[in-house]
mmCIF file of C-alpha atoms in Angstrom:
data_model
loop_
_atom_site.group_PDB
_atom_site.id
_atom_site.type_symbol
_atom_site.label_atom_id
_atom_site.label_comp_id
_atom_site.label_asym_id
_atom_site.label_seq_id
_atom_site.Cartn_x
_atom_site.Cartn_y
_atom_site.Cartn_z
ATOM 1 C CA SER A 18 -14.106 -22.492 -7.664
ATOM 2 C CA ALA A 19 -13.609 -20.201 -10.634
ATOM 3 C CA LEU A 20 -15.605 -17.015 -10.897
ATOM 4 C CA ALA A 21 -17.787 -16.468 -13.914
ATOM 5 C CA PRO A 22 -16.230 -14.015 -16.392
ATOM 6 C CA ASP A 23 -18.944 -11.461 -15.678
ATOM 7 C CA ALA A 24 -18.387 -11.635 -11.904
ATOM 8 C CA PHE A 25 -16.269 -8.505 -12.087
ATOM 9 C CA SER A 26 -18.604 -6.586 -14.348
ATOM 10 C CA PRO A 27 -19.868 -3.391 -12.655
ATOM 11 C CA SER A 28 -23.426 -4.364 -13.579
ATOM 12 C CA ALA A 29 -23.149 -7.976 -12.327
ATOM 13 C CA ALA A 30 -24.854 -7.210 -9.009
ATOM 14 C CA PRO A 31 -27.033 -4.279 -8.054
ATOM 15 C CA ARG A 32 -26.029 -2.257 -5.018
ATOM 16 C CA ARG A 33 -28.341 -2.519 -2.096
ATOM 17 C CA ARG A 34 -28.240 -0.760 1.183
ATOM 18 C CA ALA A 35 -26.428 -2.723 3.882
ATOM 19 C CA ARG A 36 -28.227 -2.973 7.186
ATOM 20 C CA TRP A 37 -25.689 -0.836 9.017
ATOM 21 C CA GLY A 38 -25.604 2.307 6.956
ATOM 22 C CA THR A 39 -25.310 4.039 3.670
ATOM 23 C CA HIS A 40 -23.739 3.415 0.295
ATOM 24 C CA LEU A 41 -20.011 3.888 0.624
ATOM 25 C CA ASP A 42 -17.779 5.237 -2.074
ATOM 26 C CA SER A 43 -14.164 5.890 -1.210
ATOM 27 C CA PRO A 44 -13.336 3.075 1.133
ATOM 28 C CA ALA A 45 -10.180 4.844 2.267
ATOM 29 C CA HIS A 46 -11.385 7.010 5.098
ATOM 30 C CA PHE A 47 -9.393 10.127 5.886
ATOM 31 C CA THR A 48 -10.121 13.093 8.101
ATOM 32 C CA GLN A 49 -11.669 15.894 6.104
ATOM 33 C CA PRO A 50 -9.885 19.240 6.603
ATOM 34 C CA THR A 51 -13.163 21.035 5.926
ATOM 35 C CA PRO A 52 -16.563 19.305 6.067
ATOM 36 C CA GLY A 53 -17.402 18.017 2.593
ATOM 37 C CA GLU A 54 -13.812 18.438 1.375
ATOM 38 C CA PHE A 55 -11.589 15.424 0.722
ATOM 39 C CA SER A 56 -7.820 15.416 0.877
ATOM 40 C CA LEU A 57 -5.193 12.723 1.118
ATOM 41 C CA PRO A 58 -3.138 12.745 4.303
ATOM 42 C CA THR A 59 -0.355 15.316 4.081
ATOM 43 C CA GLY A 60 2.260 12.609 4.603
ATOM 44 C CA TYR A 61 1.069 10.694 1.541
ATOM 45 C CA LEU A 62 1.348 13.843 -0.566
ATOM 46 C CA THR A 63 4.773 14.977 0.664
ATOM 47 C CA SER A 64 6.476 11.573 0.657
ATOM 48 C CA THR A 65 5.249 10.701 -2.837
ATOM 49 C CA GLU A 66 6.381 14.032 -4.232
ATOM 50 C CA ALA A 67 9.753 13.729 -2.487
ATOM 51 C CA LEU A 68 10.315 10.236 -3.884
ATOM 52 C CA LEU A 69 9.053 10.777 -7.433
ATOM 53 C CA GLY A 70 9.234 14.499 -8.048
ATOM 54 C CA VAL A 71 5.554 14.299 -8.957
ATOM 55 C CA ALA A 72 2.772 15.387 -6.631
ATOM 56 C CA PRO A 73 -0.193 13.043 -6.358
ATOM 57 C CA LEU A 74 -3.666 14.426 -6.821
ATOM 58 C CA SER A 75 -4.751 15.556 -3.369
ATOM 59 C CA ASN A 76 -8.444 14.820 -3.859
ATOM 60 C CA VAL A 77 -8.219 11.236 -5.173
ATOM 61 C CA SER A 78 -7.387 8.116 -3.198
ATOM 62 C CA TYR A 79 -5.868 5.027 -4.753
ATOM 63 C CA VAL A 80 -5.761 3.288 -1.369
ATOM 64 C CA THR A 81 -8.166 0.577 -2.406
ATOM 65 C CA GLN A 82 -6.779 -2.572 -0.776
ATOM 66 C CA TRP A 83 -6.085 -3.988 -4.202
ATOM 67 C CA GLN A 84 -4.080 -2.857 -7.186
ATOM 68 C CA VAL A 85 -2.479 -4.754 -10.014
ATOM 69 C CA TRP A 86 1.274 -4.277 -9.782
ATOM 70 C CA HIS A 87 3.415 -5.100 -12.796
ATOM 71 C CA LYS A 88 6.909 -6.197 -11.665
ATOM 72 C CA PRO A 89 8.835 -4.491 -14.485
ATOM 73 C CA TYR A 90 7.066 -1.201 -13.704
ATOM 74 C CA VAL A 91 7.691 -1.595 -9.989
ATOM 75 C CA ARG A 92 11.393 -2.161 -10.676
ATOM 76 C CA GLU A 93 11.453 0.886 -12.955
ATOM 77 C CA MET A 94 9.731 3.013 -10.297
ATOM 78 C CA LEU A 95 12.099 1.848 -7.548
ATOM 79 C CA SER A 96 15.094 2.543 -9.802
ATOM 80 C CA GLU A 97 13.776 6.051 -10.312
ATOM 81 C CA VAL A 98 13.411 6.492 -6.548
ATOM 82 C CA GLU A 99 17.045 5.418 -6.108
ATOM 83 C CA ARG A 100 18.255 7.749 -8.886
ATOM 84 C CA ARG A 101 16.541 10.663 -7.136
ATOM 85 C CA ALA A 102 17.908 9.698 -3.703
ATOM 86 C CA PRO A 103 21.347 10.718 -2.435
ATOM 87 C CA GLU A 104 24.122 8.532 -3.805
ATOM 88 C CA GLY A 105 24.236 5.089 -2.234
ATOM 89 C CA VAL A 106 20.766 5.326 -0.689
ATOM 90 C CA HIS A 107 18.604 2.393 -1.709
ATOM 91 C CA TRP A 108 14.851 2.710 -2.099
ATOM 92 C CA PRO A 109 13.805 1.317 1.332
ATOM 93 C CA LEU A 110 15.842 3.982 3.132
ATOM 94 C CA ALA A 111 14.685 6.620 0.662
ATOM 95 C CA VAL A 112 11.076 5.738 1.505
ATOM 96 C CA LEU A 113 11.752 5.989 5.241
ATOM 97 C CA ALA A 114 13.563 9.299 4.783
ATOM 98 C CA SER A 115 10.656 10.698 2.757
ATOM 99 C CA VAL A 116 8.300 10.593 5.746
ATOM 100 C CA ALA A 117 8.239 14.071 7.227
ATOM 101 C CA SER A 118 8.503 14.546 10.960
ATOM 102 C CA GLY A 119 5.052 14.652 12.520
ATOM 103 C CA TYR A 120 3.478 12.484 9.803
ATOM 104 C CA GLU A 121 4.681 9.077 10.940
ATOM 105 C CA GLU A 122 1.131 7.683 11.317
ATOM 106 C CA GLN A 123 0.111 8.359 7.712
ATOM 107 C CA GLY A 124 3.394 9.391 6.178
ATOM 108 C CA PHE A 125 3.644 7.095 3.190
ATOM 109 C CA SER A 126 1.339 5.054 0.978
ATOM 110 C CA GLU A 127 2.622 2.475 -1.476
ATOM 111 C CA TYR A 128 -0.755 2.643 -3.226
ATOM 112 C CA THR A 129 -0.454 6.409 -3.675
ATOM 113 C CA MET A 130 3.159 6.224 -4.843
ATOM 114 C CA TYR A 131 2.600 3.456 -7.390
ATOM 115 C CA ALA A 132 -0.599 4.982 -8.779
ATOM 116 C CA THR A 133 1.045 8.407 -9.044
ATOM 117 C CA TRP A 134 4.072 6.933 -10.785
ATOM 118 C CA LEU A 135 1.913 4.948 -13.213
ATOM 119 C CA LEU A 136 -0.250 7.947 -14.070
ATOM 120 C CA ALA A 137 2.842 10.101 -14.646
ATOM 121 C CA ARG A 138 5.028 7.563 -16.462
ATOM 122 C CA ARG A 139 2.750 4.876 -17.946
ATOM 123 C CA ARG A 140 -0.643 6.525 -18.239
ATOM 124 C CA GLN A 141 -1.551 4.546 -21.365
ATOM 125 C CA GLN A 142 -1.234 1.333 -19.322
ATOM 126 C CA VAL A 143 -3.693 2.408 -16.610
ATOM 127 C CA LEU A 144 -7.339 1.497 -16.374
ATOM 128 C CA LEU A 145 -8.980 3.231 -13.439
ATOM 129 C CA VAL A 146 -12.099 1.675 -11.979
ATOM 130 C CA SER A 147 -14.301 3.824 -9.763
ATOM 131 C CA SER A 148 -15.506 2.392 -6.488
ATOM 132 C CA ARG A 149 -18.902 3.694 -7.597
ATOM 133 C CA ASP A 150 -18.773 1.100 -10.393
ATOM 134 C CA TYR A 151 -16.938 -1.610 -8.453
ATOM 135 C CA PRO A 152 -18.151 -1.246 -4.883
ATOM 136 C CA TRP A 153 -16.099 -2.592 -2.019
ATOM 137 C CA LEU A 154 -16.073 -2.146 1.698
ATOM 138 C CA ARG A 155 -13.307 -1.448 4.165
ATOM 139 C CA ASP A 156 -13.609 -2.290 7.842
ATOM 140 C CA PRO A 157 -17.368 -2.848 8.098
ATOM 141 C CA PRO A 158 -18.851 -2.173 11.528
ATOM 142 C CA SER A 159 -19.444 -5.907 12.043
ATOM 143 C CA GLY A 160 -15.692 -6.265 12.539
ATOM 144 C CA VAL A 161 -13.391 -9.155 11.769
ATOM 145 C CA LEU A 162 -14.108 -11.120 14.955
ATOM 146 C CA ASN A 163 -17.200 -13.257 15.449
ATOM 147 C CA ASN A 164 -19.533 -13.130 18.475
ATOM 148 C CA GLN A 165 -17.149 -15.340 20.459
ATOM 149 C CA GLY A 166 -14.249 -12.952 19.840
ATOM 150 C CA GLU A 167 -12.586 -15.356 17.429
ATOM 151 C CA CYS A 168 -11.520 -14.791 13.882
ATOM 152 C CA CYS A 169 -13.293 -14.574 11.387
ATOM 153 C CA PRO A 170 -16.387 -12.760 10.125
ATOM 154 C CA SER A 171 -19.656 -14.560 10.701
ATOM 155 C CA ASP A 172 -21.723 -16.001 7.888
ATOM 156 C CA GLU A 173 -24.329 -13.340 8.697
ATOM 157 C CA SER A 174 -21.882 -10.439 8.303
ATOM 158 C CA LEU A 175 -20.588 -11.872 5.012
ATOM 159 C CA CYS A 176 -24.171 -12.272 3.819
ATOM 160 C CA GLN A 177 -24.900 -8.636 4.697
ATOM 161 C CA ILE A 178 -21.840 -7.554 2.723
ATOM 162 C CA ALA A 179 -22.987 -9.596 -0.283
ATOM 163 C CA LEU A 180 -26.521 -8.200 -0.019
ATOM 164 C CA GLY A 181 -24.985 -4.741 -0.022
ATOM 165 C CA GLY A 182 -23.626 -5.460 -3.502
ATOM 166 C CA PHE A 183 -19.982 -5.182 -2.494
ATOM 167 C CA ARG A 184 -17.437 -7.020 -4.675
ATOM 168 C CA PHE A 185 -15.014 -7.564 -1.820
ATOM 169 C CA VAL A 186 -14.324 -6.482 1.720
ATOM 170 C CA SER A 187 -11.118 -5.846 3.602
ATOM 171 C CA TRP A 188 -10.489 -5.727 7.297
ATOM 172 C CA GLU A 189 -7.449 -4.159 8.860
ATOM 173 C CA CYS A 190 -6.794 -5.540 12.302
ATOM 174 C CA THR A 191 -5.381 -2.226 13.521
ATOM 175 C CA HIS A 192 -8.657 -0.406 12.870
ATOM 176 C CA ALA A 193 -11.343 0.099 15.464
ATOM 177 C CA SER A 194 -13.798 -2.304 13.834
ATOM 178 C CA ALA A 195 -11.421 -5.271 14.038
#
């Protein structure tokens, strides 16, 4: 069924507290170097700068589980990556080579790279939406498996997410809540 045009309006549904915790903002959870201080993983920062020659903002995450990618811009970005790489190195190998030793776990983010490239090269084409205005949830404690250990989330957990005012939810099967 089609969603009503106002379904994506930030004011379409009030945020309520979900039964399991607090209001969540940045759904991309990273270890804080100092309590109260946010920083992207070092690997995201270094690989993006190596590939684009532009450092991403260290205190903003674009890892949101959804982004609109425009194919012509993606092609332009990947061409730029290849121009910056050693001769004959195509973008997939350039990406792999950009991951610094010791940062293999969180060494590269396609979300971070594309957002950084867009903000540096096509800023006028970008509309940023805060997760404060468009709330979503990543890996809720209810997990992706139901009470029988089978996929997928129960009707109750989906109801709790909706009551929390979240626009969408994502589960990553490699995370502890899955």
